[in-house]
PDB file of C-alpha atoms in Angstrom:
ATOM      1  CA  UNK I1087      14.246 -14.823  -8.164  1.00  0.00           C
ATOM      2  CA  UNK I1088      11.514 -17.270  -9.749  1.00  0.00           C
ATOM      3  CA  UNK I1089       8.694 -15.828 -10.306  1.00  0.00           C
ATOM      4  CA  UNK I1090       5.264 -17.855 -11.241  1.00  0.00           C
ATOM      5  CA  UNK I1091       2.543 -16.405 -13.101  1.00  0.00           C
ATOM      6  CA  UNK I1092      -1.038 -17.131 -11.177  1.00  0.00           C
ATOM      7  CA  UNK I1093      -3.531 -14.834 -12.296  1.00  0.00           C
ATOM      8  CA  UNK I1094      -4.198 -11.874 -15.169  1.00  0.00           C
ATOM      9  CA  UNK I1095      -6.702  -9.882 -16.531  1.00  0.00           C
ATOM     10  CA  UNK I1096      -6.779  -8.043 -13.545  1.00  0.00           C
ATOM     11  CA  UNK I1097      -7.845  -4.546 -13.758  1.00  0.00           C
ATOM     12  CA  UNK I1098      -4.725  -2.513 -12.245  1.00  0.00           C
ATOM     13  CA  UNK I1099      -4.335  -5.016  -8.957  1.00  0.00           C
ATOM     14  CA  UNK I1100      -3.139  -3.864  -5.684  1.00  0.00           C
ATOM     15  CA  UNK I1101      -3.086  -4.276  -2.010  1.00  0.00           C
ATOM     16  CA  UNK I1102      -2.607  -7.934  -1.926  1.00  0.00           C
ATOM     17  CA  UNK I1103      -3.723  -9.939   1.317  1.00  0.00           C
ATOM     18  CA  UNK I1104      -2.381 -13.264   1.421  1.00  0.00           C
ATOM     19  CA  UNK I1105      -5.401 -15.123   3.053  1.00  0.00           C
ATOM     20  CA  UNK I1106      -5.013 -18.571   5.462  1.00  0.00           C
ATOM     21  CA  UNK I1107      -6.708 -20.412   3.258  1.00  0.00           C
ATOM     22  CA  UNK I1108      -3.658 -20.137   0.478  1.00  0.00           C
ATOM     23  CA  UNK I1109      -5.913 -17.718  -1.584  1.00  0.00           C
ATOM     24  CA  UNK I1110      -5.306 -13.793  -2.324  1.00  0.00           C
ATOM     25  CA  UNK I1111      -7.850 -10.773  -1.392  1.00  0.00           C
ATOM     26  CA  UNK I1112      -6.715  -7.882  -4.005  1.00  0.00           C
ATOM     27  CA  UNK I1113      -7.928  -4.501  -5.128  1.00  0.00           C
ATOM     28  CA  UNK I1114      -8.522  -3.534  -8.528  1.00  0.00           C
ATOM     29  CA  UNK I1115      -8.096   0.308  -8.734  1.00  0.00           C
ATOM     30  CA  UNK I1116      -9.575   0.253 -12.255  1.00  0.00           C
ATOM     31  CA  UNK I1117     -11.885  -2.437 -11.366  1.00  0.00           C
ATOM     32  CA  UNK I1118     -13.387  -0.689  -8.117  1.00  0.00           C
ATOM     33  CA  UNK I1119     -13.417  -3.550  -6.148  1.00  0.00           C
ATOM     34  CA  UNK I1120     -12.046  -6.394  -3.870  1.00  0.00           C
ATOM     35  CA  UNK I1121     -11.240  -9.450  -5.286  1.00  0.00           C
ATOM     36  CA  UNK I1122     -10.199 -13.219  -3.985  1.00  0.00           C
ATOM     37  CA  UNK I1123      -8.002 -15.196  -6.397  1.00  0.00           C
ATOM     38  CA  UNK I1124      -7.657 -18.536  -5.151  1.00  0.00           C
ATOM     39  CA  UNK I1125      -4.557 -20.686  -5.480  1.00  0.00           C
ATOM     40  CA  UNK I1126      -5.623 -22.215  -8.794  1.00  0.00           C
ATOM     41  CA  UNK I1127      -5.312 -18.703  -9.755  1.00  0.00           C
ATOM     42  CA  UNK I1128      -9.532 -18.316 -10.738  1.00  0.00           C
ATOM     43  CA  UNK I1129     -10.663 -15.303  -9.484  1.00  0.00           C
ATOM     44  CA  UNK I1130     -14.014 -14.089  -7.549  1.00  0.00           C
ATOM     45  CA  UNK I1131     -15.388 -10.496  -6.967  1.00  0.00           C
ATOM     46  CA  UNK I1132     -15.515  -9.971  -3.193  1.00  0.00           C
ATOM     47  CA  UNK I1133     -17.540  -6.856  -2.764  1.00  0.00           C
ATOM     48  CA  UNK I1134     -17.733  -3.691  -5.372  1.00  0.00           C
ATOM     49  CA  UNK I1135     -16.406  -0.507  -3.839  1.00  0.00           C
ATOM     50  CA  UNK I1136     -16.881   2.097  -5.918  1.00  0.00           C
ATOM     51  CA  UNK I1137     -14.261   4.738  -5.742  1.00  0.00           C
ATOM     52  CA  UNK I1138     -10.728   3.197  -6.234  1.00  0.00           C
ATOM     53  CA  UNK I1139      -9.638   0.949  -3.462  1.00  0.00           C
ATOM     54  CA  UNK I1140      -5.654   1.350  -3.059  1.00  0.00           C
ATOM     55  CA  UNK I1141      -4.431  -0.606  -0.287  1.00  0.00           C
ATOM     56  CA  UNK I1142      -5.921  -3.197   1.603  1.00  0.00           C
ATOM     57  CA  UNK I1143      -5.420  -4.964   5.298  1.00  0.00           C
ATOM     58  CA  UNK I1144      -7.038  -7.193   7.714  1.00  0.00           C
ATOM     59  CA  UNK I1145      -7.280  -5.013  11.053  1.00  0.00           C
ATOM     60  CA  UNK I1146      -8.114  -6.571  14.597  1.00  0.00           C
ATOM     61  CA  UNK I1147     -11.922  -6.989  13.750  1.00  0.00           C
ATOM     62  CA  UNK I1148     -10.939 -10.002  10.870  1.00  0.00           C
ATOM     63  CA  UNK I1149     -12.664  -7.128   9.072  1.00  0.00           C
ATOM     64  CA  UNK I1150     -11.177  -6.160   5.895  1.00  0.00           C
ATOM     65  CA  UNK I1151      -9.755  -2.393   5.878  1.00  0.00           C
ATOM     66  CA  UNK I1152      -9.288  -0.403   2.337  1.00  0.00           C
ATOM     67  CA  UNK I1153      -7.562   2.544   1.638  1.00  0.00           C
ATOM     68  CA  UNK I1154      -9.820   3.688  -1.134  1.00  0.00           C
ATOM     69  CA  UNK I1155      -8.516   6.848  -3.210  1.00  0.00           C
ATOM     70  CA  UNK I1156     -11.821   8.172  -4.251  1.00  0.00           C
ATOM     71  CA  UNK I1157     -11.535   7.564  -8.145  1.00  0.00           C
ATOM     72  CA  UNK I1158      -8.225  10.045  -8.253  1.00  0.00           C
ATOM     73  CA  UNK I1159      -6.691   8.986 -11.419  1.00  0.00           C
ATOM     74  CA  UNK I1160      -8.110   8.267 -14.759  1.00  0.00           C
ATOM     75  CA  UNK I1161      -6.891   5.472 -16.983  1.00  0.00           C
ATOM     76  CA  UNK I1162      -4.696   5.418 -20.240  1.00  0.00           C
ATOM     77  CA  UNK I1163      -3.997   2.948 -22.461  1.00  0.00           C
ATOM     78  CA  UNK I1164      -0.452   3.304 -23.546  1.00  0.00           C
ATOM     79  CA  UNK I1165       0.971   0.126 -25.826  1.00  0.00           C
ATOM     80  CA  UNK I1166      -1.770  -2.352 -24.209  1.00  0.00           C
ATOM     81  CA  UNK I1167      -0.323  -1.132 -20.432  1.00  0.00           C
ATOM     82  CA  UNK I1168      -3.035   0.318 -18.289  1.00  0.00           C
ATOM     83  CA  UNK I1169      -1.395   3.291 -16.556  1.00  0.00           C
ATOM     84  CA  UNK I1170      -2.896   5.630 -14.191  1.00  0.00           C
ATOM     85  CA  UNK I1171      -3.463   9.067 -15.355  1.00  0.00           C
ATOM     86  CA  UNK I1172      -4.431  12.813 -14.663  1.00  0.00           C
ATOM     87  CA  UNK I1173      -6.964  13.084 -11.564  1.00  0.00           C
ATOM     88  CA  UNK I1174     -10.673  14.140 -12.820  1.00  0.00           C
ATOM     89  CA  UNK I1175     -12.071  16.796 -12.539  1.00  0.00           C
ATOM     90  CA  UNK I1176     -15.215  14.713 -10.603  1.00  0.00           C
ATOM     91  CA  UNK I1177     -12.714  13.851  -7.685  1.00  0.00           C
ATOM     92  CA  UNK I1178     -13.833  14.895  -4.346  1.00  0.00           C
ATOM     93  CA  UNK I1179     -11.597  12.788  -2.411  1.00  0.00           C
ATOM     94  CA  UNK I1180     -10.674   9.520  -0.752  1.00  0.00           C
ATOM     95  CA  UNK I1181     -11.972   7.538   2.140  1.00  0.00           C
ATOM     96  CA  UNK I1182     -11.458   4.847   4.722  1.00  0.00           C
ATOM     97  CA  UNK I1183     -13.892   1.297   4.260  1.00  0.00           C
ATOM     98  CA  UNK I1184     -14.405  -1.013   6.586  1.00  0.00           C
ATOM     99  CA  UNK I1185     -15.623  -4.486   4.805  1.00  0.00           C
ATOM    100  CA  UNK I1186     -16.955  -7.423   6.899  1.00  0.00           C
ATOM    101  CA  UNK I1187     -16.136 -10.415   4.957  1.00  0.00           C
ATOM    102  CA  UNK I1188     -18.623 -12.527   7.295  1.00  0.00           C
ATOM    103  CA  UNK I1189     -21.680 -10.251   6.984  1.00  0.00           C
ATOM    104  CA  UNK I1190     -21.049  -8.436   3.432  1.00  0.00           C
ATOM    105  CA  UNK I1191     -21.785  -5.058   5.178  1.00  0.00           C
ATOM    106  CA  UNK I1192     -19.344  -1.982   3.763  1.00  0.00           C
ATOM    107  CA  UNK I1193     -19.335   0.707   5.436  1.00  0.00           C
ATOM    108  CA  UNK I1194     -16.873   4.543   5.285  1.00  0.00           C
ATOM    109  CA  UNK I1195     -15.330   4.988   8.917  1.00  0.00           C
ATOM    110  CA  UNK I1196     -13.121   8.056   7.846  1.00  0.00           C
ATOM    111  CA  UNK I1197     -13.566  10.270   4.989  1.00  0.00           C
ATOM    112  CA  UNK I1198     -11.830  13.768   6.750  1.00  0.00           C
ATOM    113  CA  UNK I1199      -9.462  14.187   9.613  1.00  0.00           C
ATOM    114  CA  UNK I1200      -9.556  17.603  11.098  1.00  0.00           C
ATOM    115  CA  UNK I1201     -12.011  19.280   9.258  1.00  0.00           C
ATOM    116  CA  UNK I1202     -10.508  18.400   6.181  1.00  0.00           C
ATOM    117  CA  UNK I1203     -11.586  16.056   3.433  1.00  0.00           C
ATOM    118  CA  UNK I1204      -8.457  13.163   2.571  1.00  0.00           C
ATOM    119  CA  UNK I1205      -7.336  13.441  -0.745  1.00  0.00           C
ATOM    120  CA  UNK I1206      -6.447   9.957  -2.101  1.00  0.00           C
ATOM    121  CA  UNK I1207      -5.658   7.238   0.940  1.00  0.00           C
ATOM    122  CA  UNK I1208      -3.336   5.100  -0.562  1.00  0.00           C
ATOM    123  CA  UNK I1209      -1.656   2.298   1.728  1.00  0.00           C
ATOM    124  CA  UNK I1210      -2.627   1.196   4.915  1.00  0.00           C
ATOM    125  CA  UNK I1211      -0.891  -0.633   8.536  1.00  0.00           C
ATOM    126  CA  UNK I1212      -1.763  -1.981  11.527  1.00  0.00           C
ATOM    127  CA  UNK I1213       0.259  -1.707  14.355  1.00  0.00           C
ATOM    128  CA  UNK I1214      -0.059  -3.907  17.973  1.00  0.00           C
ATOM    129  CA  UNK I1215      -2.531  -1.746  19.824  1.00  0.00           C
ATOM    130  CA  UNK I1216      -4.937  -2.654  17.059  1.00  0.00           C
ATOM    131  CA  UNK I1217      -4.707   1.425  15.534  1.00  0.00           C
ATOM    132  CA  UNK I1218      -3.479   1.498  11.812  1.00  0.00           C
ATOM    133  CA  UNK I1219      -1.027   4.348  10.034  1.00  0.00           C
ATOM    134  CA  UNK I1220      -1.980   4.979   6.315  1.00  0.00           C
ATOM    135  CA  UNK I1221      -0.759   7.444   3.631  1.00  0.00           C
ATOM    136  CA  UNK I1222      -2.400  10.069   1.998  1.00  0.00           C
ATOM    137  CA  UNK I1223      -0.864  10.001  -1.568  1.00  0.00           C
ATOM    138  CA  UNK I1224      -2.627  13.479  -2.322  1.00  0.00           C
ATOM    139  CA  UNK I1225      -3.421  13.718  -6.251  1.00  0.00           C
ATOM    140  CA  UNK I1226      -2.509  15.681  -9.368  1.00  0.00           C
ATOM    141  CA  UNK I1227      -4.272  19.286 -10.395  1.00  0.00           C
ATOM    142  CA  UNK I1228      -3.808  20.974 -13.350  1.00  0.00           C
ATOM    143  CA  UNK I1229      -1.197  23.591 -11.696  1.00  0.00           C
ATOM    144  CA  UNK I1230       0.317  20.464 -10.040  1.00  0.00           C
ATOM    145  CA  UNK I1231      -0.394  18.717  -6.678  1.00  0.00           C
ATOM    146  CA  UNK I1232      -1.834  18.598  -3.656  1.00  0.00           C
ATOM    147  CA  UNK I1233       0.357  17.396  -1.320  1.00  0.00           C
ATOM    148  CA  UNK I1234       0.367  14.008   1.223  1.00  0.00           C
ATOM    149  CA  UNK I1235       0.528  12.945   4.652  1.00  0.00           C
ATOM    150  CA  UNK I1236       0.770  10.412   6.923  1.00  0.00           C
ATOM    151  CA  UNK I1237      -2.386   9.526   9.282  1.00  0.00           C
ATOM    152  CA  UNK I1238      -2.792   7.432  12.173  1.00  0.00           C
ATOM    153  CA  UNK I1239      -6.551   5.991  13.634  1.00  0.00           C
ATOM    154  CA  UNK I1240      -8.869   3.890  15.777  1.00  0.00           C
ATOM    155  CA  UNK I1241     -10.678   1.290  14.474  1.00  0.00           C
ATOM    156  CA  UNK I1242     -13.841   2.413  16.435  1.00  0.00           C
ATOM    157  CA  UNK I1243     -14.170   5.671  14.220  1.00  0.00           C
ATOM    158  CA  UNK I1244     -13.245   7.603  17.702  1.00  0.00           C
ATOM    159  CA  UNK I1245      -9.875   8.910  16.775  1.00  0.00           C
ATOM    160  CA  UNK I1246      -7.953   9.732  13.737  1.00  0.00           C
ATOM    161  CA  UNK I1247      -5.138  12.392  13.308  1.00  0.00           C
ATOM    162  CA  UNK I1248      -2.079  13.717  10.666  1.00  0.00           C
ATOM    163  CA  UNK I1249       1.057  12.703  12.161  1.00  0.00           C
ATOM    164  CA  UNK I1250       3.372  14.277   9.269  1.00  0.00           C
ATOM    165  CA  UNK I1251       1.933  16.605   6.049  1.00  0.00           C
ATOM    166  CA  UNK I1252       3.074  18.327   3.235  1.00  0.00           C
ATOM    167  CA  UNK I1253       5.104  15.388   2.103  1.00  0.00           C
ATOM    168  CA  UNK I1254       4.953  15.304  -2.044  1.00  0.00           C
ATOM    169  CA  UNK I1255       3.503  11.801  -2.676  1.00  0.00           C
ATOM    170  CA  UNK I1256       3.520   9.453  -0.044  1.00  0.00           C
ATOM    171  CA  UNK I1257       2.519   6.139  -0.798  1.00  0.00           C
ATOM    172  CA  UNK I1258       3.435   2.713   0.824  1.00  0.00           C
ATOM    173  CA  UNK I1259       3.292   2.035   4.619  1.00  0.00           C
ATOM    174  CA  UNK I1260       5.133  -0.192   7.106  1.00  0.00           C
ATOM    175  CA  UNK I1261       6.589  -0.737  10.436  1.00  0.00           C
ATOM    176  CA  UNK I1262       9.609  -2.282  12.013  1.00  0.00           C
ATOM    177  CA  UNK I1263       9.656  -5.423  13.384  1.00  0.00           C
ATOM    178  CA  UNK I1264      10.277  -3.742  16.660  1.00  0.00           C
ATOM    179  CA  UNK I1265       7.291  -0.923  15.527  1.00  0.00           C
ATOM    180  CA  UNK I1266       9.699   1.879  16.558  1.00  0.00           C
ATOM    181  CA  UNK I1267       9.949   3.204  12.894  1.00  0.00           C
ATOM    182  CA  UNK I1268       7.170   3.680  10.368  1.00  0.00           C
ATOM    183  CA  UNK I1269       9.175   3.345   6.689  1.00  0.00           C
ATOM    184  CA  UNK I1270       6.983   5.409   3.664  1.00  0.00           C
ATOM    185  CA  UNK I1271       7.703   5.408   0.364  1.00  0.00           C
ATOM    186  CA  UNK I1272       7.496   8.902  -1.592  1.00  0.00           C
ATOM    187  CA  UNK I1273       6.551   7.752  -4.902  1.00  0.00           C
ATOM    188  CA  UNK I1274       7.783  10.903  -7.152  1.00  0.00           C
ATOM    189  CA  UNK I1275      11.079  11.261  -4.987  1.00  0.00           C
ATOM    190  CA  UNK I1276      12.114   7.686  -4.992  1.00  0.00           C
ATOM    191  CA  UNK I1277      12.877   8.008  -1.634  1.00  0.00           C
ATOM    192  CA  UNK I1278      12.432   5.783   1.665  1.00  0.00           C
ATOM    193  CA  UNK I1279      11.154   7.553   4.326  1.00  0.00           C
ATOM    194  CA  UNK I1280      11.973   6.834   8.277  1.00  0.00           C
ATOM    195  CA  UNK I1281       9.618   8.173  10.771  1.00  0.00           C
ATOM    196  CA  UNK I1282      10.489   7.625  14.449  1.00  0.00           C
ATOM    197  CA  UNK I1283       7.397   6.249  16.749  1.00  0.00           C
ATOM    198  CA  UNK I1284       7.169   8.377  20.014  1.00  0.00           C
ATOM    199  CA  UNK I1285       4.413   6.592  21.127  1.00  0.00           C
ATOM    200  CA  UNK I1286       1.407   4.353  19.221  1.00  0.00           C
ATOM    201  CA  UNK I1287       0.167   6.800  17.011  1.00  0.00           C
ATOM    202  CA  UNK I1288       2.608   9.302  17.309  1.00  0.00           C
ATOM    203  CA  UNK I1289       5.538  10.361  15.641  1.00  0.00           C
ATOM    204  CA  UNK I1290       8.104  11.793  17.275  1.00  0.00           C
ATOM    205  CA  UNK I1291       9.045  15.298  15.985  1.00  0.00           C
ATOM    206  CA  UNK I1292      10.781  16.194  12.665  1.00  0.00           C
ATOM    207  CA  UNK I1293      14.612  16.846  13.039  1.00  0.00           C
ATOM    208  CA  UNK I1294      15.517  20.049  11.909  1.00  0.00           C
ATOM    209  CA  UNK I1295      14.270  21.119   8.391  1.00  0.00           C
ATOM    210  CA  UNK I1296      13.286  17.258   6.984  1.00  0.00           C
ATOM    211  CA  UNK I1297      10.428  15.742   7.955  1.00  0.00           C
ATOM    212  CA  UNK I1298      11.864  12.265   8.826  1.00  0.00           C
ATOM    213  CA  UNK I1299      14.925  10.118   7.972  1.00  0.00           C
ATOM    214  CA  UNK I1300      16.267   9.553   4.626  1.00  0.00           C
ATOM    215  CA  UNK I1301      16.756   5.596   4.377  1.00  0.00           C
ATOM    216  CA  UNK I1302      17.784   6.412   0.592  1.00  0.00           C
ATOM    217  CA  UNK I1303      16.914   7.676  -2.375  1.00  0.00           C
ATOM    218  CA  UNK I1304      17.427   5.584  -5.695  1.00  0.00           C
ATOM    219  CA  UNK I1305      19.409   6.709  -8.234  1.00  0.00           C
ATOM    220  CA  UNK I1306      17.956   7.957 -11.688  1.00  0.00           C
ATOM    221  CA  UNK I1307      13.720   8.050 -12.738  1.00  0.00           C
ATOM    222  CA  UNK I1308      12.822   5.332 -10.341  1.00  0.00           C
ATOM    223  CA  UNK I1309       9.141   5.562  -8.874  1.00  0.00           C
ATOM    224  CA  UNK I1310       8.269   3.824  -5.433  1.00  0.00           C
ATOM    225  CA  UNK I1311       4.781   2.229  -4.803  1.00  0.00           C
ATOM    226  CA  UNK I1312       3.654  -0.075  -1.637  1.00  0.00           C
ATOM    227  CA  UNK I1313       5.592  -2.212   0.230  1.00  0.00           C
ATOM    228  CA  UNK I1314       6.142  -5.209   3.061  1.00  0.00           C
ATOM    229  CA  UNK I1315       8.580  -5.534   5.945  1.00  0.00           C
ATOM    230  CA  UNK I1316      11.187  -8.573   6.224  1.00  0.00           C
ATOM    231  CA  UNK I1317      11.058 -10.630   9.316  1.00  0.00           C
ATOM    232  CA  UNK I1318      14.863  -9.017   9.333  1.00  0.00           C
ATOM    233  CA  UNK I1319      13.816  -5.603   9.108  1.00  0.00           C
ATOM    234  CA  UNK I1320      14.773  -5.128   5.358  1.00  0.00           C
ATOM    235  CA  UNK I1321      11.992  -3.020   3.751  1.00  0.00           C
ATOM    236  CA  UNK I1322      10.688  -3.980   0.408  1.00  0.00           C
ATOM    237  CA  UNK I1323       9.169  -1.491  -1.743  1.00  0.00           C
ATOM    238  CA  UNK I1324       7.410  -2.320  -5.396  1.00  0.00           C
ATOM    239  CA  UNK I1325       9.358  -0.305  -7.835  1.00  0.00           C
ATOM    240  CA  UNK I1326       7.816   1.056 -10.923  1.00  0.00           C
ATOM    241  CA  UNK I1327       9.635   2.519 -14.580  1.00  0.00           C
ATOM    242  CA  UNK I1328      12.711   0.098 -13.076  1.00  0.00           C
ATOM    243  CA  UNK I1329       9.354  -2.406 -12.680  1.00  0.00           C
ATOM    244  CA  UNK I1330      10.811  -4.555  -9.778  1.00  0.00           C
ATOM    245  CA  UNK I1331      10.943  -5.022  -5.967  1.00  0.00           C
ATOM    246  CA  UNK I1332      13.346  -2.695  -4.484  1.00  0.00           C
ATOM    247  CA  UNK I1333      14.731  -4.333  -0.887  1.00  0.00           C
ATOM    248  CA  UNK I1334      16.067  -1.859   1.500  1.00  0.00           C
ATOM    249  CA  UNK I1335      18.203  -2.234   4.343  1.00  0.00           C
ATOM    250  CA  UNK I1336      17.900  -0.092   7.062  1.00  0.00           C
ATOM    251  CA  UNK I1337      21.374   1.203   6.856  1.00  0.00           C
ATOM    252  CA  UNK I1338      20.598   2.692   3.347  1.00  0.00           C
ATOM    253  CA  UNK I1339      22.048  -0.300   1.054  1.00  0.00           C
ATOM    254  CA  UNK I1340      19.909  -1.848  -1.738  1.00  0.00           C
ATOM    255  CA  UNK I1341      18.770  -4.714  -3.764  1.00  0.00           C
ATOM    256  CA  UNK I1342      16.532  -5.097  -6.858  1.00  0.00           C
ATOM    257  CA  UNK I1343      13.925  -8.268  -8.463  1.00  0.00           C
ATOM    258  CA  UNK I1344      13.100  -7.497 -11.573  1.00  0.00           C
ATOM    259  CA  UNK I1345       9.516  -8.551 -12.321  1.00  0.00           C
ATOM    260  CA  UNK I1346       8.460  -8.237 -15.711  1.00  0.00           C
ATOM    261  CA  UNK I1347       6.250  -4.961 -15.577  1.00  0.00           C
ATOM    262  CA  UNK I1348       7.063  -1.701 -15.824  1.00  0.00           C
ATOM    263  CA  UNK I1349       4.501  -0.329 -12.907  1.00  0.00           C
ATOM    264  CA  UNK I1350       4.792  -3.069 -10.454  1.00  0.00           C
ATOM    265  CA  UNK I1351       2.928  -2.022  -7.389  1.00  0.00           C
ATOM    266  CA  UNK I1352       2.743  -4.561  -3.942  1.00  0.00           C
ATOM    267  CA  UNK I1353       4.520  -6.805  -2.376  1.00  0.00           C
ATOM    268  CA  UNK I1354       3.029  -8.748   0.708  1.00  0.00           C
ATOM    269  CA  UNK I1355       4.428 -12.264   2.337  1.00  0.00           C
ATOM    270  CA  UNK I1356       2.493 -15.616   3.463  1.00  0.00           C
ATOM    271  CA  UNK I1357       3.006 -19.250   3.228  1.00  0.00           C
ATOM    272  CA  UNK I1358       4.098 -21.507   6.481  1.00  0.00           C
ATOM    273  CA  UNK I1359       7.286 -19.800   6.512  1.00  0.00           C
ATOM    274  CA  UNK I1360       6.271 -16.785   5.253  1.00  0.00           C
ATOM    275  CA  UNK I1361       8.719 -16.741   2.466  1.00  0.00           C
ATOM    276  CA  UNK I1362       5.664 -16.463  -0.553  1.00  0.00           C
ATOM    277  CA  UNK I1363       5.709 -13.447  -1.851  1.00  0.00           C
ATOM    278  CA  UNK I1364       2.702 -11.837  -3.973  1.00  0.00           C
ATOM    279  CA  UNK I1365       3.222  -9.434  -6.509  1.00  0.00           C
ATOM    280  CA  UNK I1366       1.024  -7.242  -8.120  1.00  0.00           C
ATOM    281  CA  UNK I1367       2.191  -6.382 -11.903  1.00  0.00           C
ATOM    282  CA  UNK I1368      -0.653  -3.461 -12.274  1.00  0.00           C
ATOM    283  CA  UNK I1369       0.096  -2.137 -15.536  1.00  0.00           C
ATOM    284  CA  UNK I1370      -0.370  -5.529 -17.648  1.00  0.00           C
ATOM    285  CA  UNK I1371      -3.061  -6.821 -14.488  1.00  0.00           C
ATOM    286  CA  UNK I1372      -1.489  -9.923 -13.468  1.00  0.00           C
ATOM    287  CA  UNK I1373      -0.669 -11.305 -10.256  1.00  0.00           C
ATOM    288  CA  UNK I1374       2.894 -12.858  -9.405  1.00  0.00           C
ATOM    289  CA  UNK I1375       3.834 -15.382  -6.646  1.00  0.00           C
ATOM    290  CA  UNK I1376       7.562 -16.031  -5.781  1.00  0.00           C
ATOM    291  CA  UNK I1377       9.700 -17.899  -3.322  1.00  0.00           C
ATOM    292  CA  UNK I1378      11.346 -14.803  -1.547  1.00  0.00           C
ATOM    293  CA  UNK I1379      15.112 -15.312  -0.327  1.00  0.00           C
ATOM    294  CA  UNK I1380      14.111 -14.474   3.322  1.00  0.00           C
ATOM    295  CA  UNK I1381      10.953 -14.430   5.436  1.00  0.00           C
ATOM    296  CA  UNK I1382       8.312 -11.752   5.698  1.00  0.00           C
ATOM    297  CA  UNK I1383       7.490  -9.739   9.114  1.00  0.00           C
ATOM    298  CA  UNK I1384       4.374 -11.440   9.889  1.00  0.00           C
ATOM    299  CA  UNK I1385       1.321  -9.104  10.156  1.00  0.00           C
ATOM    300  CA  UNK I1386      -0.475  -8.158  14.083  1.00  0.00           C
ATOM    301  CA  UNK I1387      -3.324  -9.383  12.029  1.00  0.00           C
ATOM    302  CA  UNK I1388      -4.163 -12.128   9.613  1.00  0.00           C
ATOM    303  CA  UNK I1389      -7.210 -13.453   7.678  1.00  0.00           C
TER     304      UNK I1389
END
């Protein structure tokens, strides 16, 4: 795989958008905001967030959705990398934004579900109906962690519920082409997940003692991050220590692009034929595109 150098000096980059106008709408954890890097690869703040805004999509609005983790890690330098540390002790937890990219209004929609404050939302989907799934990637403690989940909700701030918790450290979100399976990555287990959809918005129950399908589990101290669906149904999941895109096939087989970061962290497709790929190389802050060997599952919803 080629891969292109367009932007650095990024401040831990995630949740890439690709945008219709050829440009890129990122977060920068670190950074603690949105940011547009345009195809000469220049770069312009969007709006400041505050917290740290994780993943990022454009829901049925053409309003910008973020995943924003609350400020859950603090930063070390380790060799010139930037990697994300310990959670602080000022954490209070995560939230949903809503950003209007038209009127410059940012606003929290979701910052509990069930009478319980989120933890650290992480990655976020949108399915047909116009609802979105996102992960709750918990956070550290200093006896260990507070566990995930997996949330579904309505745009309209009317509805939001936990479809699957108690999972270690869930992190990126997609669906199927045929949006019968939601695929999450555990980051800590280096697993892909497989959640049957019973309904929009609802996963089916667990079977027996596991909370969903194994897809597989990578061999050795491999970490998962986000990831982006294939227009074939492959699932492609930014792989950190083994820094890389990990493609899965459904039927458990794998393949792996190395990309030349240890924590790589997002993947998402655009272009005509929707065979770009954007990469997000967090731990040095630069922003990869590539020519991907198949096309991307086209999003319900594009900017």
């Amino acid at each position: 795989m080629d891969i292109e150098l367009i932007c650095e000096g990024l401040e831990f980059p995630e949740g890439p958008i690709a945008m219709a106008d050829g440009s890129v709408i990122l977060t920068e954890i670190k950074g603690r905001r949105l940011t547009r890097v345009k195809p000469d690869g220049t770069k312009e703040p969007v709006v400041e967030t505050g917290g740290g805004p994780n993943g990022a999509a454009i829901g049925p609005d053409g309003a910008i959705w973020i995943t924003n983790n609350g400020g859950s890690f603090e930063w070390l330098d380790q060799g010139g990398l930037t990697i994300p540390g310990p959670t602080p002790a000022s954490h209070t937890g995560g939230y949903i934004q809503r950003f209007d990219l038209k009127s410059g209004k940012l606003e929290t929609v979701y910052d509990s579900c069930g009478g319980k404050r989120l933890v650290g939302p992480n990655d976020i989907v949108f399915d047909r109906q116009g609802g979105f799934w996102f992960t709750d990637h918990g956070c550290s403690t200093p006896d260990g962690r507070k566990n995930g989940a997996v949330h579904y909700a309505k745009t309209d701030g009317s509805h939001i519920s936990q479809q699957r918790g108690h999972l270690i450290s869930p992190n990126g979100i997609g669906l199927s082409p045929d949006e019968k399976t939601i695929y999450v990555a555990d980051t800590m287990l280096g697993r892909l997940w497989g959640f049957d959809v019973a309904e929009p918005g609802v996963l089916g129950p667990p079977d027996g003692f596991a909370p969903g399908r194994v897809i597989c589990n990578l061999p050795g101290y491999q970490l998962l991050d986000s990831l982006a669906v294939e227009a074939g149904g492959k699932v492609c999941v930014a792989t950190i220590i083994n820094g890389g895109i990990t493609a899965f096939d459904p039927g458990g087989t794998t393949e792996h692009y190395p990309v030349p970061d240890l924590v790589v962290t997002n993947i998402c497709f655009g272009g005509p034929d929707m065979t770009t790929a954007w990469i997000t190389a967090s731990s040095t802050g630069k922003l990869y595109r590539a020519k991907w060997p198949r096309p991307g599952l086209k999003l319900n919803f594009n900017g």
